[in-house]
Amino acid sequence: MSRNAELFERACRSIPGGVNSPVRAFRSVGGTPRFIERAQGPYFWDADDKRYIDYIGSWGPAILGHAHPEVVKAVQEAAVHGLSFGAPTEAEIVIAEMLIERLPSMEQVRLVSSGTEATMSAIRLARGATDRNKIIKFEGCYHGHADSLLVKAGSGLLTFGNPTSAGVPAEFVAHTIVLDYNDSEGVRAAFDAHGQDIACVIVEPIAGNMNMVKPAAGFLETLREQCTRHGSVLVFDEVMTGFRVGPQGVQGLYGVEPDLTTLAKVIGGGMPIGAFGGKSEIMNHIAPVGAVYQAGTLSGNPVAVAAGITTLRLLSEPGFYETLASHTRALAHGLTSVARKHGVALSTDFEGGMFGLYFSETIPTSLSDVSAGNIEMFKRFFHGMLDEGVYFAPSAFEAGFVSCTHDSDVIDATLQAADKVLATLA
Ligand SMILES: *Cc1c(COP(=O)(O)O)cnc(C)c1O
């Protein structure tokens, strides 16, 4: 029995499903999850000492590659001075200033400890600031696991959503309207019907939790226009895309300014952190200045903040995003050309250090498009690549991530593995 299998069996006895976050359990692809022992640059090693090229990068944070020496040093130095104080520090001001300087839409920001906390707090803030209850979200976008966001579309158009998790009362999602991603017409109709009551629209401006789906022309602009017209708050959930797709997130790429932005993942460089921020006029509704309550024992944790500051500083080095995008482009284009050679229907898309892989002829624009892909073929591809030492996301509904350490040698090794695996799928 492999050590991974032994550990999984043991983990299942003390941890539900053997994992602390469901996708890690490999349920949608089958097989034994790999237990990771260590990581360096683009690689990690499992409990059987097998090395993998890692394309999940901790689901986004590892944009500098694993265990970047300067980030590790910053964490070590911070830790020596104490792990947590529950009182303010200068480093929190430094990271806040760095975020505000980088994102023109952000005038003030508050730190939390995860993406879930960031979106949950942003929604409460939007509701408190507008004194309205309803929110709009999009099918296939994930915003963490707060109750009011674990919801899928109901049966008819403009009906309110149904909970996607047991334990979420229908009443808790009664104020959540769920629309199709990229459906500008649906957005206009929802505002026509409920505009006075809509506190906010929350969206992944490039979706990365239904594989990767980019916004169609005019979609983000429609959200901006409708929110402005109806006095609703536009929330860009850039927990995944922030500093991942470019130096100013998706808002910098598309030139659409949200009122609030949520961040996490990259801004902690692998340590637990999240943030939400935006216009001061809205942020002033947060306690202790305003009446919207929000707090956290470990918010602004000095060790996490040190990792974040160092990561953000390294991302600002000239040419960083050009190099990152060139690695991602080489991977995406390489995979489609190997697939074409073997007659396999595979398409790809990418932006900055993030990519989508779809076993379909065309690039999807919604969750139903992604669901229509060849999921069986994805599973075979996933396991074939895993055997070859390449670790892609263990689900057809997740994006992939490249770091600046995924250089041309690493990409070439990946493409050679893909050549072998795709030959067997043809
Ligand atoms: C990962 C993610 C979240 C949740 O962040 P956690 O840190 O896992 O709580 C929220 N929104 C988006 C877009 C994400 O990708």
Coordinates of C-alpha atoms and ligand atoms in Angstrom, one line a residue:
M1 CA 0.0 0.0 0.0
S2 CA 1.3 3.5 -0.9
R3 CA 2.0 5.9 1.9
N4 CA -0.6 8.3 0.4
A5 CA -3.2 5.5 0.7
E6 CA -2.2 4.7 4.3
L7 CA -2.4 8.4 5.2
F8 CA -5.8 8.8 3.5
E9 CA -7.2 5.8 5.4
R10 CA -5.9 7.2 8.6
A11 CA -7.1 10.7 7.8
C12 CA -10.6 9.5 7.1
R13 CA -10.8 8.2 10.7
S14 CA -10.2 11.6 12.4
I15 CA -11.2 14.1 9.7
P16 CA -14.5 14.0 7.7
G17 CA -13.6 12.6 4.3
G18 CA -10.0 12.8 5.2
V19 CA -9.6 16.4 4.1
N20 CA -10.1 20.0 5.4
S21 CA -11.6 21.3 2.2
P22 CA -13.8 19.0 -0.1
V23 CA -12.0 19.3 -3.5
R24 CA -8.8 17.8 -2.0
A25 CA -10.5 14.5 -1.5
F26 CA -10.5 13.7 -5.3
R27 CA -14.2 12.7 -5.2
S28 CA -14.9 14.1 -8.7
V29 CA -12.0 12.3 -10.3
G30 CA -11.7 9.2 -8.1
G31 CA -8.5 7.7 -6.7
T32 CA -6.3 8.5 -3.7
P33 CA -5.5 12.1 -2.8
R34 CA -1.8 12.9 -2.6
F35 CA -0.5 14.0 0.8
I36 CA 2.0 16.7 0.2
E37 CA 5.2 16.7 2.2
R38 CA 7.2 19.7 0.8
A39 CA 7.2 22.1 -2.1
Q40 CA 9.7 24.2 -3.9
G41 CA 9.2 26.5 -6.9
P42 CA 6.9 24.8 -9.4
Y43 CA 7.1 21.4 -7.7
F44 CA 5.7 19.5 -4.8
W45 CA 6.4 16.1 -3.4
D46 CA 3.9 13.6 -2.0
A47 CA 4.2 11.1 0.9
D48 CA 5.6 8.5 -1.5
D49 CA 8.3 11.0 -2.5
K50 CA 6.9 11.4 -6.0
R51 CA 7.5 14.8 -7.5
Y52 CA 4.8 16.7 -9.3
I53 CA 4.7 19.9 -11.4
D54 CA 2.0 21.8 -9.5
Y55 CA -0.7 23.6 -11.4
I56 CA -2.9 24.5 -8.5
G57 CA -0.4 26.6 -6.5
S58 CA -2.5 26.3 -3.4
W59 CA -5.5 27.4 -5.6
G60 CA -3.8 30.6 -6.5
P61 CA -1.6 32.0 -3.8
A62 CA 1.7 30.5 -4.9
I63 CA 2.3 33.0 -7.8
L64 CA 6.0 33.3 -6.9
G65 CA 6.4 29.5 -6.8
H66 CA 6.5 27.5 -3.5
A67 CA 8.7 28.6 -0.6
H68 CA 10.1 31.7 -2.3
P69 CA 13.2 32.5 -0.2
E70 CA 12.3 36.1 0.4
V71 CA 8.7 35.3 1.5
V72 CA 9.9 32.5 3.8
K73 CA 12.5 34.9 5.3
A74 CA 9.8 37.6 5.9
V75 CA 7.6 35.0 7.7
Q76 CA 10.5 33.8 9.8
E77 CA 11.5 37.4 10.8
A78 CA 7.9 38.3 11.7
A79 CA 7.4 35.2 13.7
V80 CA 10.4 35.9 15.9
H81 CA 8.7 39.1 17.0
G82 CA 5.4 37.5 18.1
L83 CA 2.7 35.6 16.3
S84 CA -0.4 37.8 17.1
F85 CA -1.1 40.8 19.3
G86 CA -4.8 41.7 18.9
A87 CA -3.6 45.3 18.7
P88 CA -2.7 47.4 15.6
T89 CA 0.7 47.2 13.9
E90 CA 2.5 49.4 11.4
A91 CA 2.8 46.6 8.9
E92 CA -1.0 46.6 8.6
I93 CA -0.8 50.2 7.4
V94 CA 1.9 49.3 4.9
I95 CA -0.1 46.5 3.3
A96 CA -3.2 48.7 3.2
E97 CA -1.3 51.4 1.5
M98 CA 0.2 48.9 -1.0
L99 CA -3.3 47.6 -1.9
I100 CA -4.8 51.1 -2.2
E101 CA -1.8 52.3 -4.3
R102 CA -2.2 49.3 -6.7
L103 CA -6.0 49.4 -7.1
P104 CA -7.4 52.8 -8.1
S105 CA -10.9 51.8 -7.1
M106 CA -9.8 51.2 -3.5
E107 CA -9.6 54.1 -1.1
Q108 CA -9.8 52.2 2.1
V109 CA -9.4 48.5 3.0
R110 CA -9.9 46.2 5.9
L111 CA -8.0 42.9 6.5
V112 CA -9.6 39.6 7.4
S113 CA -8.3 36.0 7.4
S114 CA -9.9 34.4 4.4
G115 CA -11.7 35.0 1.1
T116 CA -15.0 33.8 2.7
E117 CA -14.8 36.4 5.4
A118 CA -14.0 39.1 2.8
T119 CA -17.1 38.4 0.7
M120 CA -19.3 37.8 3.7
S121 CA -18.2 41.2 5.1
A122 CA -18.5 43.0 1.8
I123 CA -22.1 41.8 1.4
R124 CA -23.0 42.9 4.9
L125 CA -21.4 46.2 4.3
A126 CA -23.2 46.7 1.0
R127 CA -26.5 45.9 2.7
G128 CA -25.8 48.2 5.6
A129 CA -24.6 51.0 3.4
T130 CA -27.7 50.9 1.1
D131 CA -30.2 49.8 3.7
R132 CA -31.4 47.2 1.2
N133 CA -31.5 43.4 1.4
K134 CA -31.4 41.8 -2.0
I135 CA -28.2 40.7 -3.7
I136 CA -27.4 39.4 -7.2
K137 CA -24.9 36.6 -7.8
F138 CA -24.2 34.5 -10.9
E139 CA -24.5 30.7 -11.4
G140 CA -21.0 29.1 -11.2
C141 CA -19.3 31.9 -9.4
Y142 CA -18.0 30.9 -6.0
H143 CA -17.7 33.5 -3.2
G144 CA -16.7 31.3 -0.3
H145 CA -19.1 29.5 2.0
A146 CA -21.2 32.1 3.7
D147 CA -24.9 31.1 4.0
S148 CA -26.4 33.7 1.7
L149 CA -23.9 32.8 -1.1
L150 CA -24.4 29.0 -1.2
V151 CA -27.2 29.2 -3.6
K152 CA -28.1 28.1 -7.1
A153 CA -30.7 29.4 -9.5
G154 CA -34.3 28.5 -8.8
S155 CA -36.6 27.2 -11.5
G156 CA -38.0 30.3 -13.3
L157 CA -36.3 33.4 -14.5
L158 CA -35.9 36.0 -11.6
T159 CA -37.0 33.5 -9.0
F160 CA -34.8 33.5 -5.9
G161 CA -32.3 30.8 -5.4
N162 CA -32.2 27.4 -3.7
P163 CA -29.5 26.6 -1.1
T164 CA -26.7 24.4 -2.5
S165 CA -25.8 23.1 1.0
A166 CA -27.8 21.4 3.7
G167 CA -27.9 23.5 6.8
V168 CA -28.8 26.7 4.9
P169 CA -32.4 27.6 5.5
A170 CA -34.3 28.7 2.4
E171 CA -35.1 31.9 4.2
F172 CA -31.4 32.7 4.4
V173 CA -31.1 32.8 0.6
A174 CA -34.5 34.4 0.0
H175 CA -32.8 37.7 -0.7
T176 CA -30.3 36.2 -3.2
I177 CA -31.1 36.5 -6.9
V178 CA -29.1 34.0 -9.1
L179 CA -28.5 34.8 -12.7
D180 CA -26.5 33.2 -15.6
Y181 CA -23.0 34.5 -16.0
N182 CA -22.6 36.8 -19.0
D183 CA -26.3 37.3 -19.3
S184 CA -26.5 41.1 -19.5
E185 CA -30.2 40.9 -20.5
G186 CA -31.0 39.0 -17.3
V187 CA -29.2 41.6 -15.2
R188 CA -31.2 44.4 -16.8
A189 CA -34.5 42.5 -16.2
A190 CA -33.6 41.8 -12.6
F191 CA -32.9 45.5 -12.0
D192 CA -36.1 46.5 -13.8
A193 CA -38.0 44.2 -11.4
H194 CA -36.1 44.8 -8.2
G195 CA -33.8 47.8 -8.6
Q196 CA -35.0 49.6 -5.5
D197 CA -34.2 46.6 -3.3
I198 CA -30.8 45.5 -4.7
A199 CA -28.0 46.2 -2.2
C200 CA -25.3 44.8 -4.5
V201 CA -24.1 42.6 -7.3
I202 CA -21.3 40.3 -6.5
V203 CA -19.3 38.8 -9.4
E204 CA -16.1 37.1 -10.2
P205 CA -15.1 39.5 -13.0
I206 CA -13.2 36.6 -14.5
A207 CA -14.8 33.4 -13.2
G208 CA -12.3 30.8 -11.8
N209 CA -14.6 28.5 -9.9
M210 CA -16.4 26.9 -12.9
N211 CA -13.2 26.2 -14.7
M212 CA -12.2 29.6 -16.2
V213 CA -14.8 31.8 -17.9
K214 CA -14.1 35.3 -19.1
P215 CA -16.7 38.1 -19.1
A216 CA -18.3 38.6 -22.5
A217 CA -18.0 42.0 -24.2
G218 CA -20.2 44.5 -22.3
F219 CA -21.1 42.2 -19.4
L220 CA -19.0 44.0 -16.7
E221 CA -20.0 47.4 -18.2
T222 CA -23.7 46.4 -17.9
L223 CA -23.2 45.6 -14.2
R224 CA -21.4 48.9 -13.6
E225 CA -24.2 50.8 -15.5
Q226 CA -27.1 49.1 -13.7
C227 CA -25.5 49.5 -10.2
T228 CA -24.8 53.1 -10.8
R229 CA -28.3 53.8 -12.1
H230 CA -30.0 52.0 -9.3
G231 CA -27.7 53.0 -6.4
S232 CA -26.5 49.5 -5.8
V233 CA -23.0 48.5 -4.8
L234 CA -20.9 46.6 -7.4
V235 CA -18.6 44.1 -5.7
F236 CA -15.8 42.5 -7.7
D237 CA -14.8 39.3 -6.0
E238 CA -11.1 39.3 -7.0
V239 CA -10.1 36.8 -4.3
M240 CA -8.8 34.6 -7.1
T241 CA -8.0 37.1 -9.8
G242 CA -6.5 39.9 -7.7
F243 CA -2.8 40.3 -8.6
R244 CA -3.1 36.9 -10.4
V245 CA -4.3 38.0 -13.8
G246 CA -2.4 41.3 -13.8
P247 CA -1.0 44.1 -11.6
Q248 CA -4.5 45.6 -11.0
G249 CA -6.6 42.5 -11.2
V250 CA -9.5 42.2 -13.7
Q251 CA -10.6 45.8 -13.0
G252 CA -7.3 47.0 -14.5
L253 CA -7.6 44.7 -17.5
Y254 CA -11.2 45.7 -18.4
G255 CA -11.2 49.3 -17.1
V256 CA -14.4 48.8 -15.1
E257 CA -14.3 50.1 -11.5
P258 CA -16.2 48.3 -8.8
D259 CA -17.4 50.0 -5.6
L260 CA -16.0 47.3 -3.4
T261 CA -13.3 44.6 -4.1
T262 CA -12.6 41.5 -2.2
L263 CA -9.1 39.9 -2.1
A264 CA -7.3 37.0 -0.6
K265 CA -5.1 34.2 -2.0
V266 CA -2.2 36.0 -3.7
I267 CA -2.1 38.9 -1.2
G268 CA -1.1 36.5 1.6
G269 CA 1.5 34.6 -0.5
G270 CA 0.3 31.4 1.1
M271 CA -0.6 32.6 4.6
P272 CA -4.2 33.0 5.7
I273 CA -5.4 36.5 4.8
G274 CA -8.3 38.3 3.1
A275 CA -9.3 41.9 2.5
F276 CA -12.2 44.0 1.4
G277 CA -12.1 47.6 0.4
G278 CA -13.3 50.3 -1.9
K279 CA -14.8 53.7 -1.7
S280 CA -14.4 55.5 1.6
E281 CA -18.0 56.6 1.5
I282 CA -19.0 52.9 1.7
M283 CA -16.1 51.8 4.0
N284 CA -17.1 54.4 6.5
H285 CA -20.2 52.3 7.4
I286 CA -17.9 49.7 9.0
A287 CA -17.5 49.6 12.8
P288 CA -16.0 51.4 14.7
V289 CA -16.8 54.3 12.4
G290 CA -20.2 53.1 11.3
A291 CA -22.9 50.7 12.2
V292 CA -22.0 47.6 10.2
Y293 CA -20.3 45.2 12.6
Q294 CA -17.2 43.3 11.4
A295 CA -14.2 42.0 13.5
G296 CA -11.5 39.3 13.8
T297 CA -9.1 38.1 16.5
L298 CA -6.4 37.2 13.9
S299 CA -7.3 40.0 11.3
G300 CA -4.1 41.7 10.2
N301 CA -2.0 38.9 11.6
P302 CA 1.6 40.1 11.6
V303 CA 3.0 36.9 10.1
A304 CA 0.5 36.8 7.3
V305 CA 0.9 40.5 6.6
A306 CA 4.7 40.1 6.4
A307 CA 4.2 37.4 3.7
G308 CA 1.7 39.6 1.9
I309 CA 3.9 42.7 1.8
T310 CA 6.9 40.7 0.5
T311 CA 4.7 39.0 -2.1
L312 CA 3.2 42.3 -3.4
R313 CA 6.6 43.9 -3.5
L314 CA 8.1 41.1 -5.6
L315 CA 5.1 41.2 -8.0
S316 CA 5.9 44.9 -8.7
E317 CA 9.2 44.1 -10.2
P318 CA 9.4 45.3 -13.8
G319 CA 8.3 42.6 -16.3
F320 CA 6.9 40.2 -13.7
Y321 CA 3.4 39.9 -15.3
E322 CA 4.8 39.7 -18.9
T323 CA 7.0 36.8 -17.9
L324 CA 4.2 35.1 -16.0
A325 CA 1.8 35.5 -18.9
S326 CA 4.4 34.1 -21.4
H327 CA 4.7 30.9 -19.3
T328 CA 0.9 30.6 -19.2
R329 CA 0.5 31.2 -22.9
A330 CA 3.2 28.6 -23.7
L331 CA 1.3 26.1 -21.6
A332 CA -2.2 26.9 -23.0
H333 CA -1.1 27.0 -26.7
G334 CA 1.2 24.0 -26.2
L335 CA -1.7 21.9 -24.8
T336 CA -4.1 22.8 -27.6
S337 CA -1.6 22.0 -30.3
V338 CA -0.7 18.6 -28.7
A339 CA -4.4 17.8 -28.5
R340 CA -5.0 18.8 -32.1
K341 CA -2.1 16.5 -33.2
H342 CA -3.9 13.6 -31.5
G343 CA -7.4 14.7 -32.6
V344 CA -8.6 15.4 -29.1
A345 CA -11.2 18.2 -28.7
L346 CA -9.4 20.4 -26.1
S347 CA -9.6 24.1 -25.9
T348 CA -7.8 26.5 -23.5
D349 CA -8.0 30.1 -22.3
F350 CA -5.8 32.1 -20.0
E351 CA -5.0 35.5 -18.5
G352 CA -1.9 36.4 -16.6
G353 CA -1.1 33.4 -14.4
M354 CA -4.5 31.7 -14.6
F355 CA -5.8 29.2 -17.2
G356 CA -8.8 27.1 -18.2
L357 CA -8.7 23.7 -19.9
Y358 CA -11.9 22.5 -21.5
F359 CA -12.5 19.1 -23.2
S360 CA -14.8 20.8 -25.8
E361 CA -14.4 22.4 -29.2
T362 CA -15.1 25.9 -27.9
I363 CA -14.3 28.1 -25.0
P364 CA -17.3 28.2 -22.6
T365 CA -19.1 31.4 -21.6
S366 CA -21.3 30.0 -18.8
L367 CA -21.7 27.2 -16.3
S368 CA -23.9 25.2 -18.6
D369 CA -21.2 25.4 -21.3
V370 CA -18.6 24.1 -18.9
S371 CA -21.0 21.3 -17.8
A372 CA -21.4 20.3 -21.4
G373 CA -17.7 19.5 -21.8
N374 CA -16.4 15.9 -21.9
I375 CA -15.9 15.3 -18.1
E376 CA -15.1 11.6 -18.6
M377 CA -12.2 12.5 -20.8
F378 CA -11.0 15.2 -18.3
K379 CA -10.9 12.5 -15.6
R380 CA -8.7 10.2 -17.8
F381 CA -6.5 13.2 -18.7
F382 CA -6.2 14.2 -15.0
H383 CA -5.1 10.7 -13.9
G384 CA -2.8 10.2 -16.9
M385 CA -1.0 13.5 -16.1
L386 CA -0.9 12.7 -12.4
D387 CA 0.9 9.4 -13.2
E388 CA 3.3 11.4 -15.3
G389 CA 4.0 13.7 -12.4
V390 CA 1.8 16.7 -13.4
Y391 CA -0.8 17.8 -10.9
F392 CA -3.7 19.6 -12.4
A393 CA -6.8 20.6 -10.4
P394 CA -8.8 17.4 -9.5
S395 CA -12.0 18.7 -11.0
A396 CA -13.2 19.9 -14.4
F397 CA -14.8 22.9 -12.7
E398 CA -11.6 24.6 -11.4
A399 CA -9.1 26.9 -13.0
G400 CA -5.4 26.2 -13.2
F401 CA -2.5 28.3 -11.9
V402 CA 1.0 29.0 -13.2
S403 CA 3.8 30.7 -11.2
C404 CA 6.8 32.7 -12.4
T405 CA 8.9 29.5 -11.6
H406 CA 7.0 27.5 -14.3
D407 CA 9.7 28.3 -16.9
S408 CA 10.1 26.9 -20.4
D409 CA 11.8 23.7 -19.1
V410 CA 8.8 23.0 -16.8
I411 CA 6.3 23.8 -19.5
D412 CA 8.1 21.6 -22.0
A413 CA 8.1 18.7 -19.5
T414 CA 4.4 19.2 -19.0
L415 CA 3.8 19.2 -22.8
Q416 CA 5.8 16.0 -23.2
A417 CA 3.7 14.3 -20.6
A418 CA 0.5 15.7 -22.3
D419 CA 1.7 14.3 -25.6
K420 CA 1.9 10.8 -24.0
V421 CA -1.4 11.1 -22.2
L422 CA -3.4 12.7 -25.0
A423 CA -2.2 9.9 -27.4
T424 CA -4.0 7.4 -25.2
L425 CA -7.2 9.5 -25.1
A426 CA -7.6 10.0 -28.9
Ligands
LIG1 C1 -11.2 31.0 -3.1 C2 -12.3 32.0 -3.3 C3 -13.1 32.4 -2.3 C4 -13.0 31.9 -0.9 O1 -11.8 32.2 -0.3 P1 -11.3 31.3 1.0 O2 -10.1 31.9 1.4 O3 -11.2 29.9 0.5 O4 -12.4 31.4 2.0 C5 -14.0 33.4 -2.5 N1 -14.1 33.9 -3.8 C6 -13.4 33.5 -4.8 C7 -13.6 34.1 -6.2 C8 -12.5 32.5 -4.6 O5 -11.8 32.0 -5.6

